[in-house]
Amino acid sequence: MFALYDSLLISQGRTRACYRHPSDRGLVIKVPVGDKKAQNRSNIKELRGYQALMREQVDLFCISHCYGFVTTSLGRGLVCDCIRDDDGSISKTIWDIIVHQEVCDVAYIQKVTDDFCRFLIQRDTRLFDLNLKNIALRMQKDGSYQPFAIDLKGRFDNKETIPVSSYSSYFAKKKMVRRTRQLIERILFFRNRRKELQSKTG
Ligand SMILES: Nc1ncnc2c1ncn2[C@@H]1O[C@H](COP(=O)(O)OP(=O)(O)O)[C@@H](O)[C@H]1O
Ligand SMILES: [Mg+2]
């Protein structure tokens, strides 16, 4: 069993808390927060999403790979790759950078995000939960960013009445194009509101 402490906490999302793995710096462990059923199901949805992606395309380097469940002091956790910058620090999400970092090149972040989404769309990679907190930007030695999808549950968290985009390539593509446009717009929108967001989210 793995003991998870506050000092290992990287960040918390809506349904899960993400911890550094206690003995392997290349991994994270995600555990549900709260005890609602939906929160508990996030890890299962993510593993299913990951397995579906792997069935469809084997050489996906730009996602955090999932390795299955382990028992932790905080319940059952999902083990995934930890995305780290070239200098070894844990990569920030787009949200962390545009809301919490004083200096950042917004146009460049929009460009790498747009390129990343286009790459996913071209390859029919169905990752619908593309929000600012679900994409990590790995900073490379030369200062450039390499985006990684770190939350893969979106495909099985589909809120459509009839989840056509989970099954149809045509609708999946349309949805991804829509999501990409929103994502790029939100980068500037949230950047411009960062002062009020910083005071709300700490
Ligand atoms: N593989 C990872 N590497 C580094 N940080 C991560 C990783 N996965 C998640 N995180 C951090 O933890 C946060 C919450 O994880 P996420 O899987 O998105 O949970 P939720 O299901 O609650 O949205 C992310 O926004 C990010 O800050
Ligand atoms: Mg998330």
PDB file of N, CA and C in Angstrom, residues 54-103:
ATOM      1  N   MET A  54      -5.440   3.627 -26.838  1.00  0.00           N
ATOM      2  CA  MET A  54      -4.360   2.686 -27.167  1.00  0.00           C
ATOM      3  C   MET A  54      -4.798   1.672 -28.221  1.00  0.00           C
ATOM      4  N   ARG A  55      -6.072   1.317 -28.188  1.00  0.00           N
ATOM      5  CA  ARG A  55      -6.569   0.388 -29.212  1.00  0.00           C
ATOM      6  C   ARG A  55      -6.505   1.045 -30.581  1.00  0.00           C
ATOM      7  N   GLU A  56      -6.752   2.359 -30.597  1.00  0.00           N
ATOM      8  CA  GLU A  56      -6.847   3.057 -31.873  1.00  0.00           C
ATOM      9  C   GLU A  56      -5.495   3.527 -32.419  1.00  0.00           C
ATOM     10  N   GLN A  57      -4.634   3.963 -31.517  1.00  0.00           N
ATOM     11  CA  GLN A  57      -3.332   4.458 -31.980  1.00  0.00           C
ATOM     12  C   GLN A  57      -2.260   4.145 -30.949  1.00  0.00           C
ATOM     13  N   VAL A  58      -1.250   3.448 -31.424  1.00  0.00           N
ATOM     14  CA  VAL A  58      -0.282   2.902 -30.475  1.00  0.00           C
ATOM     15  C   VAL A  58       0.823   3.876 -30.090  1.00  0.00           C
ATOM     16  N   ASP A  59       1.099   4.846 -30.931  1.00  0.00           N
ATOM     17  CA  ASP A  59       2.300   5.647 -30.682  1.00  0.00           C
ATOM     18  C   ASP A  59       1.982   7.057 -30.161  1.00  0.00           C
ATOM     19  N   LEU A  60       1.033   7.134 -29.241  1.00  0.00           N
ATOM     20  CA  LEU A  60       0.671   8.445 -28.700  1.00  0.00           C
ATOM     21  C   LEU A  60       1.676   8.873 -27.638  1.00  0.00           C
ATOM     22  N   PHE A  61       2.553   9.801 -27.997  1.00  0.00           N
ATOM     23  CA  PHE A  61       3.564  10.222 -27.014  1.00  0.00           C
ATOM     24  C   PHE A  61       3.075  11.414 -26.192  1.00  0.00           C
ATOM     25  N   CYS A  62       2.015  12.102 -26.670  1.00  0.00           N
ATOM     26  CA  CYS A  62       1.640  13.380 -26.062  1.00  0.00           C
ATOM     27  C   CYS A  62       0.521  13.252 -25.026  1.00  0.00           C
ATOM     28  N   ILE A  63       0.431  12.099 -24.398  1.00  0.00           N
ATOM     29  CA  ILE A  63      -0.542  11.917 -23.323  1.00  0.00           C
ATOM     30  C   ILE A  63       0.179  11.339 -22.111  1.00  0.00           C
ATOM     31  N   SER A  64      -0.456  11.497 -20.961  1.00  0.00           N
ATOM     32  CA  SER A  64       0.073  10.853 -19.771  1.00  0.00           C
ATOM     33  C   SER A  64      -0.481   9.418 -19.782  1.00  0.00           C
ATOM     34  N   HIS A  65       0.401   8.437 -19.937  1.00  0.00           N
ATOM     35  CA  HIS A  65      -0.050   7.038 -20.031  1.00  0.00           C
ATOM     36  C   HIS A  65      -0.528   6.533 -18.673  1.00  0.00           C
ATOM     37  N   CYS A  66      -1.476   5.610 -18.692  1.00  0.00           N
ATOM     38  CA  CYS A  66      -2.040   5.073 -17.439  1.00  0.00           C
ATOM     39  C   CYS A  66      -1.574   3.635 -17.258  1.00  0.00           C
ATOM     40  N   TYR A  67      -1.309   3.278 -15.994  1.00  0.00           N
ATOM     41  CA  TYR A  67      -0.743   1.951 -15.738  1.00  0.00           C
ATOM     42  C   TYR A  67      -1.594   1.075 -14.825  1.00  0.00           C
ATOM     43  N   GLY A  68      -2.763   1.533 -14.447  1.00  0.00           N
ATOM     44  CA  GLY A  68      -3.639   0.694 -13.628  1.00  0.00           C
ATOM     45  C   GLY A  68      -3.740   1.174 -12.189  1.00  0.00           C
ATOM     46  N   PHE A  69      -4.427   0.355 -11.389  1.00  0.00           N
ATOM     47  CA  PHE A  69      -4.778   0.784 -10.026  1.00  0.00           C
ATOM     48  C   PHE A  69      -3.811   0.269  -8.969  1.00  0.00           C
ATOM     49  N   VAL A  70      -3.651   1.078  -7.925  1.00  0.00           N
ATOM     50  CA  VAL A  70      -2.907   0.641  -6.735  1.00  0.00           C
ATOM     51  C   VAL A  70      -3.721   1.029  -5.501  1.00  0.00           C
ATOM     52  N   THR A  71      -3.398   0.370  -4.386  1.00  0.00           N
ATOM     53  CA  THR A  71      -4.054   0.732  -3.131  1.00  0.00           C
ATOM     54  C   THR A  71      -3.221   1.803  -2.443  1.00  0.00           C
ATOM     55  N   THR A  72      -3.891   2.851  -1.976  1.00  0.00           N
ATOM     56  CA  THR A  72      -3.178   3.927  -1.261  1.00  0.00           C
ATOM     57  C   THR A  72      -3.896   4.193   0.065  1.00  0.00           C
ATOM     58  N   SER A  73      -3.253   5.027   0.888  1.00  0.00           N
ATOM     59  CA  SER A  73      -3.861   5.394   2.171  1.00  0.00           C
ATOM     60  C   SER A  73      -5.126   6.228   1.956  1.00  0.00           C
ATOM     61  N   LEU A  74      -5.321   6.735   0.733  1.00  0.00           N
ATOM     62  CA  LEU A  74      -6.496   7.563   0.438  1.00  0.00           C
ATOM     63  C   LEU A  74      -7.468   6.836  -0.492  1.00  0.00           C
ATOM     64  N   GLY A  75      -7.351   5.533  -0.543  1.00  0.00           N
ATOM     65  CA  GLY A  75      -8.254   4.749  -1.390  1.00  0.00           C
ATOM     66  C   GLY A  75      -7.558   4.281  -2.650  1.00  0.00           C
ATOM     67  N   ARG A  76      -8.353   3.750  -3.564  1.00  0.00           N
ATOM     68  CA  ARG A  76      -7.788   3.188  -4.783  1.00  0.00           C
ATOM     69  C   ARG A  76      -7.322   4.323  -5.709  1.00  0.00           C
ATOM     70  N   GLY A  77      -6.090   4.219  -6.171  1.00  0.00           N
ATOM     71  CA  GLY A  77      -5.541   5.288  -7.005  1.00  0.00           C
ATOM     72  C   GLY A  77      -5.132   4.780  -8.374  1.00  0.00           C
ATOM     73  N   LEU A  78      -5.180   5.695  -9.350  1.00  0.00           N
ATOM     74  CA  LEU A  78      -4.766   5.349 -10.710  1.00  0.00           C
ATOM     75  C   LEU A  78      -3.340   5.874 -10.945  1.00  0.00           C
ATOM     76  N   VAL A  79      -2.479   5.003 -11.417  1.00  0.00           N
ATOM     77  CA  VAL A  79      -1.080   5.387 -11.658  1.00  0.00           C
ATOM     78  C   VAL A  79      -0.920   5.845 -13.108  1.00  0.00           C
ATOM     79  N   CYS A  80      -0.324   7.029 -13.283  1.00  0.00           N
ATOM     80  CA  CYS A  80      -0.116   7.586 -14.632  1.00  0.00           C
ATOM     81  C   CYS A  80       1.281   8.210 -14.701  1.00  0.00           C
ATOM     82  N   ASP A  81       1.719   8.519 -15.918  1.00  0.00           N
ATOM     83  CA  ASP A  81       3.000   9.225 -16.080  1.00  0.00           C
ATOM     84  C   ASP A  81       2.932  10.593 -15.431  1.00  0.00           C
ATOM     85  N   CYS A  82       4.019  10.985 -14.793  1.00  0.00           N
ATOM     86  CA  CYS A  82       4.137  12.347 -14.294  1.00  0.00           C
ATOM     87  C   CYS A  82       4.826  13.170 -15.377  1.00  0.00           C
ATOM     88  N   ILE A  83       4.192  14.248 -15.780  1.00  0.00           N
ATOM     89  CA  ILE A  83       4.800  15.072 -16.836  1.00  0.00           C
ATOM     90  C   ILE A  83       5.769  16.064 -16.180  1.00  0.00           C
ATOM     91  N   ARG A  84       7.009  16.009 -16.595  1.00  0.00           N
ATOM     92  CA  ARG A  84       8.031  16.881 -16.010  1.00  0.00           C
ATOM     93  C   ARG A  84       8.750  17.682 -17.085  1.00  0.00           C
ATOM     94  N   ASP A  85       9.175  18.900 -16.704  1.00  0.00           N
ATOM     95  CA  ASP A  85       9.965  19.743 -17.603  1.00  0.00           C
ATOM     96  C   ASP A  85      11.361  19.139 -17.754  1.00  0.00           C
ATOM     97  N   ASP A  86      12.103  19.645 -18.720  1.00  0.00           N
ATOM     98  CA  ASP A  86      13.468  19.142 -18.901  1.00  0.00           C
ATOM     99  C   ASP A  86      14.339  19.376 -17.658  1.00  0.00           C
ATOM    100  N   ASP A  87      14.019  20.400 -16.852  1.00  0.00           N
ATOM    101  CA  ASP A  87      14.828  20.636 -15.642  1.00  0.00           C
ATOM    102  C   ASP A  87      14.353  19.783 -14.457  1.00  0.00           C
ATOM    103  N   GLY A  88      13.370  18.900 -14.674  1.00  0.00           N
ATOM    104  CA  GLY A  88      12.933  17.967 -13.632  1.00  0.00           C
ATOM    105  C   GLY A  88      11.721  18.422 -12.846  1.00  0.00           C
ATOM    106  N   SER A  89      11.360  19.717 -12.931  1.00  0.00           N
ATOM    107  CA  SER A  89      10.186  20.144 -12.156  1.00  0.00           C
ATOM    108  C   SER A  89       8.894  19.675 -12.826  1.00  0.00           C
ATOM    109  N   ILE A  90       7.857  19.516 -12.013  1.00  0.00           N
ATOM    110  CA  ILE A  90       6.587  19.023 -12.548  1.00  0.00           C
ATOM    111  C   ILE A  90       5.993  20.091 -13.464  1.00  0.00           C
ATOM    112  N   SER A  91       5.606  19.683 -14.640  1.00  0.00           N
ATOM    113  CA  SER A  91       5.120  20.657 -15.624  1.00  0.00           C
ATOM    114  C   SER A  91       3.841  21.330 -15.152  1.00  0.00           C
ATOM    115  N   LYS A  92       3.703  22.574 -15.544  1.00  0.00           N
ATOM    116  CA  LYS A  92       2.501  23.326 -15.196  1.00  0.00           C
ATOM    117  C   LYS A  92       1.435  23.098 -16.261  1.00  0.00           C
ATOM    118  N   THR A  93       0.185  23.265 -15.837  1.00  0.00           N
ATOM    119  CA  THR A  93      -0.892  23.224 -16.823  1.00  0.00           C
ATOM    120  C   THR A  93      -0.977  24.599 -17.491  1.00  0.00           C
ATOM    121  N   ILE A  94      -1.746  24.673 -18.585  1.00  0.00           N
ATOM    122  CA  ILE A  94      -1.926  25.978 -19.244  1.00  0.00           C
ATOM    123  C   ILE A  94      -2.531  26.959 -18.249  1.00  0.00           C
ATOM    124  N   TRP A  95      -3.484  26.474 -17.455  1.00  0.00           N
ATOM    125  CA  TRP A  95      -4.131  27.316 -16.434  1.00  0.00           C
ATOM    126  C   TRP A  95      -3.095  27.886 -15.462  1.00  0.00           C
ATOM    127  N   ASP A  96      -2.220  27.011 -14.940  1.00  0.00           N
ATOM    128  CA  ASP A  96      -1.200  27.459 -13.974  1.00  0.00           C
ATOM    129  C   ASP A  96      -0.372  28.599 -14.574  1.00  0.00           C
ATOM    130  N   ILE A  97      -0.062  28.462 -15.847  1.00  0.00           N
ATOM    131  CA  ILE A  97       0.817  29.448 -16.481  1.00  0.00           C
ATOM    132  C   ILE A  97       0.082  30.756 -16.744  1.00  0.00           C
ATOM    133  N   ILE A  98      -1.091  30.665 -17.379  1.00  0.00           N
ATOM    134  CA  ILE A  98      -1.720  31.941 -17.781  1.00  0.00           C
ATOM    135  C   ILE A  98      -2.385  32.672 -16.615  1.00  0.00           C
ATOM    136  N   VAL A  99      -2.783  31.932 -15.578  1.00  0.00           N
ATOM    137  CA  VAL A  99      -3.427  32.600 -14.440  1.00  0.00           C
ATOM    138  C   VAL A  99      -2.414  32.961 -13.345  1.00  0.00           C
ATOM    139  N   HIS A 100      -1.429  32.090 -13.129  1.00  0.00           N
ATOM    140  CA  HIS A 100      -0.562  32.304 -11.967  1.00  0.00           C
ATOM    141  C   HIS A 100       0.850  32.778 -12.293  1.00  0.00           C
ATOM    142  N   GLN A 101       1.211  32.775 -13.564  1.00  0.00           N
ATOM    143  CA  GLN A 101       2.566  33.204 -13.901  1.00  0.00           C
ATOM    144  C   GLN A 101       2.523  34.651 -14.391  1.00  0.00           C
ATOM    145  N   GLU A 102       3.347  35.502 -13.791  1.00  0.00           N
ATOM    146  CA  GLU A 102       3.297  36.932 -14.139  1.00  0.00           C
ATOM    147  C   GLU A 102       3.667  37.164 -15.600  1.00  0.00           C
ATOM    148  N   VAL A 103       4.762  36.544 -16.019  1.00  0.00           N
ATOM    149  CA  VAL A 103       5.214  36.768 -17.398  1.00  0.00           C
ATOM    150  C   VAL A 103       4.935  35.518 -18.212  1.00  0.00           C
TER     151      VAL A 103
END
